[in-house]
Coordinates of C-alpha atoms in Angstrom, one line a residue:
X288 CA 121.6 -55.4 230.3
X289 CA 118.4 -57.0 229.0
X290 CA 115.1 -55.9 230.6
X291 CA 113.5 -59.2 231.4
X292 CA 110.1 -57.9 232.1
X293 CA 109.7 -56.1 228.7
X294 CA 107.9 -58.7 226.9
X295 CA 105.6 -59.3 229.8
X296 CA 104.7 -55.7 229.9
X297 CA 104.1 -55.4 226.1
X298 CA 101.9 -58.7 226.0
X299 CA 100.0 -57.6 229.0
X300 CA 99.4 -54.1 227.2
X301 CA 98.3 -55.9 223.9
X302 CA 95.7 -58.0 226.1
X303 CA 94.4 -55.1 228.0
X304 CA 94.1 -52.9 224.6
X305 CA 92.3 -56.0 223.2
X306 CA 90.0 -56.3 225.9
X307 CA 89.3 -52.4 225.9
X308 CA 88.6 -52.6 222.1
X309 CA 86.2 -55.5 222.5
X310 CA 84.2 -53.3 225.1
X311 CA 84.3 -50.1 222.8
X312 CA 82.9 -52.3 219.9
X313 CA 80.0 -53.4 222.0
X314 CA 79.2 -50.1 222.9
X315 CA 80.4 -50.3 226.5
X316 CA 82.4 -47.1 227.6
X317 CA 86.1 -47.5 228.9
X318 CA 86.9 -43.8 228.8
X319 CA 85.2 -40.6 229.2
X320 CA 83.2 -39.4 226.3
X321 CA 85.4 -37.0 224.1
X322 CA 82.5 -34.5 223.5
X323 CA 82.1 -32.2 226.2
X324 CA 79.2 -29.8 227.0
X325 CA 79.4 -26.5 229.0
X326 CA 76.1 -26.8 230.8
X327 CA 74.8 -27.8 234.2
X328 CA 73.1 -31.1 234.3
X329 CA 70.1 -31.4 236.5
X330 CA 70.3 -34.0 239.2
X331 CA 67.6 -36.5 239.7
X332 CA 65.6 -36.7 242.9
X333 CA 67.1 -39.0 245.0
X334 CA 65.5 -41.9 246.8
X335 CA 66.1 -42.4 250.9
X336 CA 68.3 -45.4 250.0
X337 CA 70.5 -43.5 247.3
X338 CA 71.1 -40.6 249.9
X339 CA 73.1 -43.3 252.1
X340 CA 75.4 -44.5 249.3
X341 CA 78.9 -43.6 248.6
X342 CA 78.1 -42.9 244.9
X343 CA 75.0 -42.7 242.8
X344 CA 75.2 -44.5 239.3
X345 CA 75.0 -42.0 236.6
X346 CA 74.3 -43.5 233.2
X347 CA 76.5 -42.5 230.2
X348 CA 75.0 -41.8 226.7
X349 CA 74.9 -44.3 223.9
X350 CA 78.2 -44.4 222.3
X351 CA 77.9 -42.9 218.7
X352 CA 79.6 -44.4 215.7
X353 CA 82.1 -41.4 215.6
X354 CA 82.7 -42.0 219.4
X355 CA 83.6 -45.6 218.8
X356 CA 85.9 -44.6 216.2
X357 CA 87.5 -41.9 218.3
X358 CA 87.6 -44.5 221.3
X359 CA 89.2 -47.3 219.2
X360 CA 91.8 -44.9 217.5
X361 CA 92.8 -44.0 221.1
X362 CA 93.6 -47.6 222.1
X363 CA 96.5 -47.6 219.4
X364 CA 98.1 -44.5 221.0
X365 CA 98.0 -46.4 224.3
X366 CA 100.5 -48.9 222.8
X367 CA 102.6 -46.4 220.8
X368 CA 102.9 -44.3 223.9
X369 CA 104.6 -46.9 225.7
X370 CA 107.0 -47.9 222.9

């Protein structure tokens, strides 16, 4: 039997990867950084309103050229892993 939704799935995946690649090219993170450091990061002093929040925004580092290349390469793996 034919899978009627396969074409929709593949085109949706390609569109998603295209959007993710665009974000990466513009230096915006879509996944966690590949490099990991085994260290304890100091927490900033929290303002009173931050203590009330469910989450505290934590800025990610600027994406290096090498990290962009790796992240872009990973996007192809998303497509090939599903096929």
